[in-house]
N, CA, C and O atoms as CSV, one atom per row, in Angstrom:
chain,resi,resn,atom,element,x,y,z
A,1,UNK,N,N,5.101,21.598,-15.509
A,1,UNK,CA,C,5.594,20.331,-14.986
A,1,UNK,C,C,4.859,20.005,-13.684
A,1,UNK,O,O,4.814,20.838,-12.780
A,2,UNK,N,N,4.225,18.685,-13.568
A,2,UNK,CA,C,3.499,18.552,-12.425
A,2,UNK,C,C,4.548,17.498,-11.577
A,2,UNK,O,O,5.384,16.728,-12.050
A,3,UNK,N,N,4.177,17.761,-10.097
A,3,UNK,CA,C,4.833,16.914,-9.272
A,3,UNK,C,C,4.179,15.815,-9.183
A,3,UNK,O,O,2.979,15.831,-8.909
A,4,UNK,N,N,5.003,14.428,-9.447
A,4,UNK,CA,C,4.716,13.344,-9.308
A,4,UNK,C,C,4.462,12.752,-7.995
A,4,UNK,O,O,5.227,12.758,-7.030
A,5,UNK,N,N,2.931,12.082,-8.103
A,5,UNK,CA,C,2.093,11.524,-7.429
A,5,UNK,C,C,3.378,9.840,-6.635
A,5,UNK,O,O,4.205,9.090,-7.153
A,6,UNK,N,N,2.883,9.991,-5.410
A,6,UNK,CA,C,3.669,8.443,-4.924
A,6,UNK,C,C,2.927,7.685,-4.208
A,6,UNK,O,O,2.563,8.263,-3.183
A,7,UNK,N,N,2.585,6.743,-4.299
A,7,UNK,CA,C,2.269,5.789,-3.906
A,7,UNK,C,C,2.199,4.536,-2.641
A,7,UNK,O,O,2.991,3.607,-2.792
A,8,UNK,N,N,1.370,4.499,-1.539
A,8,UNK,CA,C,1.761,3.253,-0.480
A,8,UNK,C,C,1.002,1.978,-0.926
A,8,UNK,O,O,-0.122,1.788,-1.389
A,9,UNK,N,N,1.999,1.213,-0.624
A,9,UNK,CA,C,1.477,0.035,-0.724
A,9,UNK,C,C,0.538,-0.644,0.513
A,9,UNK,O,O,1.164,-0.743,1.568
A,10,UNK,N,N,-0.765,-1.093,0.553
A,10,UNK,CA,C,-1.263,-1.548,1.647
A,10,UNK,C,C,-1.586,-2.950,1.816
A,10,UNK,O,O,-2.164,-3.564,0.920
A,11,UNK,N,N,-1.131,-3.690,3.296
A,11,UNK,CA,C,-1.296,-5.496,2.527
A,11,UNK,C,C,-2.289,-5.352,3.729
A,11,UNK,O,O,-2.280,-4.798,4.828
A,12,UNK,N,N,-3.284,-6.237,2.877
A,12,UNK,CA,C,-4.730,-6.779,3.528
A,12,UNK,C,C,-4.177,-8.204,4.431
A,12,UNK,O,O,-4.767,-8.543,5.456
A,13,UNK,N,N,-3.007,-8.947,3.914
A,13,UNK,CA,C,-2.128,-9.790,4.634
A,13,UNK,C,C,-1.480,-9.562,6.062
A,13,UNK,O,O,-1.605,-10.374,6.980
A,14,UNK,N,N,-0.871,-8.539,6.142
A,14,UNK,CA,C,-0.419,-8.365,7.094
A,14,UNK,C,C,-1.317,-6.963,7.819
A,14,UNK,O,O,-0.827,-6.647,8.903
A,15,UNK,N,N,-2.340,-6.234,7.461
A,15,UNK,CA,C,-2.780,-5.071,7.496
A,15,UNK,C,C,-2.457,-3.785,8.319
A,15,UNK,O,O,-2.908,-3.188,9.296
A,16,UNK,N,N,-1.267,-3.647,7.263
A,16,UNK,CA,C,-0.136,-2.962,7.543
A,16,UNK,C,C,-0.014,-2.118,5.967
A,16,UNK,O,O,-0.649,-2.420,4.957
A,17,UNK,N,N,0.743,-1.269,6.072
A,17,UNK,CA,C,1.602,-0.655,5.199
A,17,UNK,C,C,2.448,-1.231,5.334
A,17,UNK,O,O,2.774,-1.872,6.332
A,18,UNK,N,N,3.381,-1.033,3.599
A,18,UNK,CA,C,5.046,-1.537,3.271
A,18,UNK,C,C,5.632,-0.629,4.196
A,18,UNK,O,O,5.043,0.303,4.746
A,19,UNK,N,N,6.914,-0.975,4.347
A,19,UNK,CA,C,7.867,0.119,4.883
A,19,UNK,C,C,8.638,0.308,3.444
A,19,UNK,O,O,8.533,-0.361,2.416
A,20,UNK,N,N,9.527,1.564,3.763
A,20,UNK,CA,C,10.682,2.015,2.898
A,20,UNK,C,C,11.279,0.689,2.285
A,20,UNK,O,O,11.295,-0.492,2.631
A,21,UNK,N,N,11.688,1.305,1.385
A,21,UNK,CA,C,12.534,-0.158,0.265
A,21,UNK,C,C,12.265,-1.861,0.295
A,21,UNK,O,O,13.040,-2.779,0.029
A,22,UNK,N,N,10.425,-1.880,0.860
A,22,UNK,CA,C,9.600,-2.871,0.765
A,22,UNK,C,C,10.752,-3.782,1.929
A,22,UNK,O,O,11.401,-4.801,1.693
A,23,UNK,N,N,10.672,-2.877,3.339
A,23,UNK,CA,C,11.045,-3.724,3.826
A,23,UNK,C,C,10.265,-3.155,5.133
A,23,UNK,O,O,10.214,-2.020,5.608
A,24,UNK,N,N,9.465,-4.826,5.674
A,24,UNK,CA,C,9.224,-4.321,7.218
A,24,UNK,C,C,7.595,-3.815,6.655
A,24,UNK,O,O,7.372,-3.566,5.471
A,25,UNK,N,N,6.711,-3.740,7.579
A,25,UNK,CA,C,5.013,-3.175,7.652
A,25,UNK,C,C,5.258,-1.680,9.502
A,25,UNK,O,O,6.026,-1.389,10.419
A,26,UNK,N,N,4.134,-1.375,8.972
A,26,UNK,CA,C,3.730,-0.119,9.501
A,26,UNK,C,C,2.548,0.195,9.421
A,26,UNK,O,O,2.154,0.560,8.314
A,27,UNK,N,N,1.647,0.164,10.482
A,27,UNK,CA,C,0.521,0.906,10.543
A,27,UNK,C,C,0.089,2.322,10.439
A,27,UNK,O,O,-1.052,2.782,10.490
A,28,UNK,N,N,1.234,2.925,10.282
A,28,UNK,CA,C,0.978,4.782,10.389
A,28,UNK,C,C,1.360,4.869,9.087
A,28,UNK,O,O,2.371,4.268,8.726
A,29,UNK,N,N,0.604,5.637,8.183
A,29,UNK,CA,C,1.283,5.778,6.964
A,29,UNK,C,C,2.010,6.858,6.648
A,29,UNK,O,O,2.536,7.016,5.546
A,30,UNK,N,N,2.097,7.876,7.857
A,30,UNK,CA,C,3.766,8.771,7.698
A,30,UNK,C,C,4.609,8.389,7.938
A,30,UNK,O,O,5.520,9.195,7.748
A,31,UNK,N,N,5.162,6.783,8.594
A,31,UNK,CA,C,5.986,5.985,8.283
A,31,UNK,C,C,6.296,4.561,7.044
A,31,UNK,O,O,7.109,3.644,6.924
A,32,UNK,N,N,5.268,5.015,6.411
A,32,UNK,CA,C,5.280,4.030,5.109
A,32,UNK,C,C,5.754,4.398,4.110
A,32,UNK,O,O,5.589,5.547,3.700
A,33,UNK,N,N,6.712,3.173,3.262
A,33,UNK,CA,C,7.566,3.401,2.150
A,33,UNK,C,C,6.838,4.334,1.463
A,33,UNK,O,O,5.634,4.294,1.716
A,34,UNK,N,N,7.337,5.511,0.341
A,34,UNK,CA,C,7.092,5.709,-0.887
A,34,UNK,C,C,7.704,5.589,-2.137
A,34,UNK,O,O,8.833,5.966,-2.451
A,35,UNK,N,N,6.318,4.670,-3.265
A,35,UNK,CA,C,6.578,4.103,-4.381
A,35,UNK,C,C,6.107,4.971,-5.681
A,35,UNK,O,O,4.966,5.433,-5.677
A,36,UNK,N,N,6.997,5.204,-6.824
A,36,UNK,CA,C,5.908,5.711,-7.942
A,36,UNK,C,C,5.119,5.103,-8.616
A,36,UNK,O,O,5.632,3.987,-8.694
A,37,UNK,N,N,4.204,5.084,-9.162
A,37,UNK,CA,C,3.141,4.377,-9.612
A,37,UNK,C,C,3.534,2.873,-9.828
A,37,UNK,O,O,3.241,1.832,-9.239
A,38,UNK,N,N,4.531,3.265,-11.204
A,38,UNK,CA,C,4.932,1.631,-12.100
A,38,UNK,C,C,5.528,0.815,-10.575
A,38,UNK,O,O,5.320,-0.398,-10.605
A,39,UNK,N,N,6.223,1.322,-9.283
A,39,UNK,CA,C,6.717,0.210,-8.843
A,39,UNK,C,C,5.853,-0.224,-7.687
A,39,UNK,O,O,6.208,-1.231,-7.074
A,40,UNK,N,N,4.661,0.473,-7.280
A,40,UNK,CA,C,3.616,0.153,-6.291
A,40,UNK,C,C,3.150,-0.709,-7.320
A,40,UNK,O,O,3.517,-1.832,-6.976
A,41,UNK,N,N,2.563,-0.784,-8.354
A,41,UNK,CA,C,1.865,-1.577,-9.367
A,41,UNK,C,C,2.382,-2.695,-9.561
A,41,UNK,O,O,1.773,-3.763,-9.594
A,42,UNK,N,N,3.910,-2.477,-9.750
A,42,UNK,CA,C,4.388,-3.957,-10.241
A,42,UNK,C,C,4.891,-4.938,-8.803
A,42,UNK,O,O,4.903,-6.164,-8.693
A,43,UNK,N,N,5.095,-4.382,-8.278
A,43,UNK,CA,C,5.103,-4.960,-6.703
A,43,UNK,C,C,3.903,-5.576,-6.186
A,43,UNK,O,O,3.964,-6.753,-5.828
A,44,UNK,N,N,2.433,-4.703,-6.069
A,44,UNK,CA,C,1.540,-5.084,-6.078
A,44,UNK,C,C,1.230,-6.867,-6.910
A,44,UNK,O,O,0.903,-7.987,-6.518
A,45,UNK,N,N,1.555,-6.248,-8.129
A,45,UNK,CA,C,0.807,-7.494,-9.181
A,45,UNK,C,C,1.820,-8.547,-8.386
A,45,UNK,O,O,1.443,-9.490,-7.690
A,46,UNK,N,N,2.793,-8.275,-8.575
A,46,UNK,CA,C,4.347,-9.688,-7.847
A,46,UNK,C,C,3.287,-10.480,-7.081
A,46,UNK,O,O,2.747,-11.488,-7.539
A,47,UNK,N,N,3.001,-9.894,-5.752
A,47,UNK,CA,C,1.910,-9.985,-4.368
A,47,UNK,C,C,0.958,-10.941,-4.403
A,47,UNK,O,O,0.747,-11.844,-3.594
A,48,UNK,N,N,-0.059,-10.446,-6.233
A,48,UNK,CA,C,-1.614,-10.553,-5.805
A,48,UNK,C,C,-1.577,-11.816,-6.482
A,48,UNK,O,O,-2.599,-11.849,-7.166
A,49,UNK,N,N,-0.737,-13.170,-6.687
A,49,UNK,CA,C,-0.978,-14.197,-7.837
A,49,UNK,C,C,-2.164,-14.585,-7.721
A,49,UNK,O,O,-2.589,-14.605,-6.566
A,50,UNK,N,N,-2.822,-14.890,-8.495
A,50,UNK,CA,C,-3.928,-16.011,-8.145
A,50,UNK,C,C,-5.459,-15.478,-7.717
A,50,UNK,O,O,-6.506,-16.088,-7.502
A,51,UNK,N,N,-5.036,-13.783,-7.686
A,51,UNK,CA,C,-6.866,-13.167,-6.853
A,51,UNK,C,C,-7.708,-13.208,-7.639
A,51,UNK,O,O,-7.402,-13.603,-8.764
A,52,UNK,N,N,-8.839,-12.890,-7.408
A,52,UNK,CA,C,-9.583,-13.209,-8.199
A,52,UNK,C,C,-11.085,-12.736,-7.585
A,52,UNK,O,O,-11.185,-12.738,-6.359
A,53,UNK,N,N,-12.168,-12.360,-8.326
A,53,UNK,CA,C,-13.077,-11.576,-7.802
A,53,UNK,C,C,-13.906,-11.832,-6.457
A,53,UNK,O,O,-14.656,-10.956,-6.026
A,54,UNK,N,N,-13.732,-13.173,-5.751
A,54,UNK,CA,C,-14.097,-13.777,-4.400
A,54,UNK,C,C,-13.701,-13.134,-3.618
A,54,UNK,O,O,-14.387,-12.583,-2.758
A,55,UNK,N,N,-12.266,-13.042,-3.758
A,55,UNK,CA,C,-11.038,-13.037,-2.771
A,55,UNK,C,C,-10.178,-11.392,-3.079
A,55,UNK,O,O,-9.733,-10.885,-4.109
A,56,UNK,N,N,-10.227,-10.946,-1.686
A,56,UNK,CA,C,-9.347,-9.313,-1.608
A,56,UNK,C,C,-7.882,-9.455,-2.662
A,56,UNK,O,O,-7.559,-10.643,-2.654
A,57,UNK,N,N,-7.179,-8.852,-3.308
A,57,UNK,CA,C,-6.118,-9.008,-3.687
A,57,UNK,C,C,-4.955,-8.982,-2.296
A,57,UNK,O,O,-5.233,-8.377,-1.261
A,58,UNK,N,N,-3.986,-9.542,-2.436
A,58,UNK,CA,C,-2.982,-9.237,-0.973
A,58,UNK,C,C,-2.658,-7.556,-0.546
A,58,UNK,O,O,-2.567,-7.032,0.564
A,59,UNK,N,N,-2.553,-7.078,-1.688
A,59,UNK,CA,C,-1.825,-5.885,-1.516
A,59,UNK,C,C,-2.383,-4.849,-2.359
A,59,UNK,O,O,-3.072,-5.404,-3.216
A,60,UNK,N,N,-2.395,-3.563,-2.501
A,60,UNK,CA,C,-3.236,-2.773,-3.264
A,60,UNK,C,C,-2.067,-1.283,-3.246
A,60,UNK,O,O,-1.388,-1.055,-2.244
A,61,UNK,N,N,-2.017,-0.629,-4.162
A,61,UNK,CA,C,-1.452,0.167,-4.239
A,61,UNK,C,C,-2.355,1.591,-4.033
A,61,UNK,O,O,-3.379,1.749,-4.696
A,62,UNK,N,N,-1.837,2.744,-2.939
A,62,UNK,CA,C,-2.569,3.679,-2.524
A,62,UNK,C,C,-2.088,4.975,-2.549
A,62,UNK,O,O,-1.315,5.561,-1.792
A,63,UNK,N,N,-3.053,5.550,-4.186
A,63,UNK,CA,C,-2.058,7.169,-4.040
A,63,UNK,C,C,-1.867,7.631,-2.158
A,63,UNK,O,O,-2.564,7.353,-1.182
A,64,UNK,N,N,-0.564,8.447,-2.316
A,64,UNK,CA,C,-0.273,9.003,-0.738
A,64,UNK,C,C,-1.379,9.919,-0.749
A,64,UNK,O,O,-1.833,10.018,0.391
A,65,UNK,N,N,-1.889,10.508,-1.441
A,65,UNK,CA,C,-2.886,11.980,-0.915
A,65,UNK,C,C,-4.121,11.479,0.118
A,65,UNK,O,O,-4.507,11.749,1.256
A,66,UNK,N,N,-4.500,10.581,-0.988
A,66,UNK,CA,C,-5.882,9.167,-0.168
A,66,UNK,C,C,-5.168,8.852,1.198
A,66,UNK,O,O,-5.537,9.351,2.262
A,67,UNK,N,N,-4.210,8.060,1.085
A,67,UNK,CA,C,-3.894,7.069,2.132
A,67,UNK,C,C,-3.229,8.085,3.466
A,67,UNK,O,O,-2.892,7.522,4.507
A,68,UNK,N,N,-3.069,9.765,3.303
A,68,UNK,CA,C,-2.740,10.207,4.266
A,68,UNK,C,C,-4.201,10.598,4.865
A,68,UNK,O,O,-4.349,11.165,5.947
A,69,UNK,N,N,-5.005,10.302,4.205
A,69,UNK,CA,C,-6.434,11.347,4.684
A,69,UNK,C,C,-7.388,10.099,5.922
A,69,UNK,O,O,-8.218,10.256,6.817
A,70,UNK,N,N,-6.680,8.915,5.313
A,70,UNK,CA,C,-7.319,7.296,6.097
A,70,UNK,C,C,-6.605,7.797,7.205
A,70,UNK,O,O,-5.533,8.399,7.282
A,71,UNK,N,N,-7.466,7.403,8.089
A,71,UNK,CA,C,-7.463,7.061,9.976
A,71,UNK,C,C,-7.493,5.420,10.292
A,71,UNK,O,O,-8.451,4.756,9.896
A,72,UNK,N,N,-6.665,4.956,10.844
A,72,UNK,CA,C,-6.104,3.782,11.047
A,72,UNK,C,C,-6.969,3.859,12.048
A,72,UNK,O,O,-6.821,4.793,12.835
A,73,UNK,N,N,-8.023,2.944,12.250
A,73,UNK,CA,C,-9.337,2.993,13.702
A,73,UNK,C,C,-9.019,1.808,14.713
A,73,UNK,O,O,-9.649,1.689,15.764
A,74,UNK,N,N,-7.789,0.754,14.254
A,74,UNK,CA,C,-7.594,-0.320,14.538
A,74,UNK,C,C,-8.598,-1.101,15.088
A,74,UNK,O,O,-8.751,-1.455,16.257
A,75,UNK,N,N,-9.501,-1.403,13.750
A,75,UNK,CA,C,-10.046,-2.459,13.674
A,75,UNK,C,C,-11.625,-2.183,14.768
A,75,UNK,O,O,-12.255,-3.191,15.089
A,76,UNK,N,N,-11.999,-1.135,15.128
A,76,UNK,CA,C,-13.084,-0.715,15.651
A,76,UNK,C,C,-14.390,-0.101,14.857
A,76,UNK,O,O,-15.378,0.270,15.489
C-alpha cells in the first residue's frame, strides 16, 4: 500500500499558494492547504476557464514533494 501523494494548489493570480479548505493564499508552502489529486485538479480546472496556450492557466496543481523543494525568491 503506497502513501498517497497531496497536492498544493499554486495561483499565478494571486502568486500565492491556496490555504487550507481553499481558503485565504500563502506564500510559504508549509502553510499551504493540502489537496488529493482529483480535488487540486478539479479545483484547478473550476479556476483555469478560458486558458489557453498564450496565456498561463490561473492556477496549477503542485505535487507537495516538488512544491516543498521550491524556494519562494520573491520575485528576485
Amino acid at each position: 500500500m503506497s502513501i498517497p501523494e497531496y497536492y498544493l494548489i499554486w495561483s499565478n493570480e494571486h502568486r500565492a499558494w491556496w490555504g487550507p479548505n481553499c481558503r485565504g493564499y500563502t506564500t510559504q508552502a508549509h502553510r499551504a492547504g493540502r489537496y488529493t489529486r482529483e480535488q487540486a485538479v478539479a479545483t484547478c480546472n473550476g479556476a483555469n476557464y478560458g486558458w489557453d496556450e498564450d496565456n498561463l492557466p490561473n492556477e496549477l496543481p503542485i505535487p507537495e514533494s516538488v512544491a516543498m523543494e521550491l524556494t519562494w525568491s520573491g520575485g528576485k
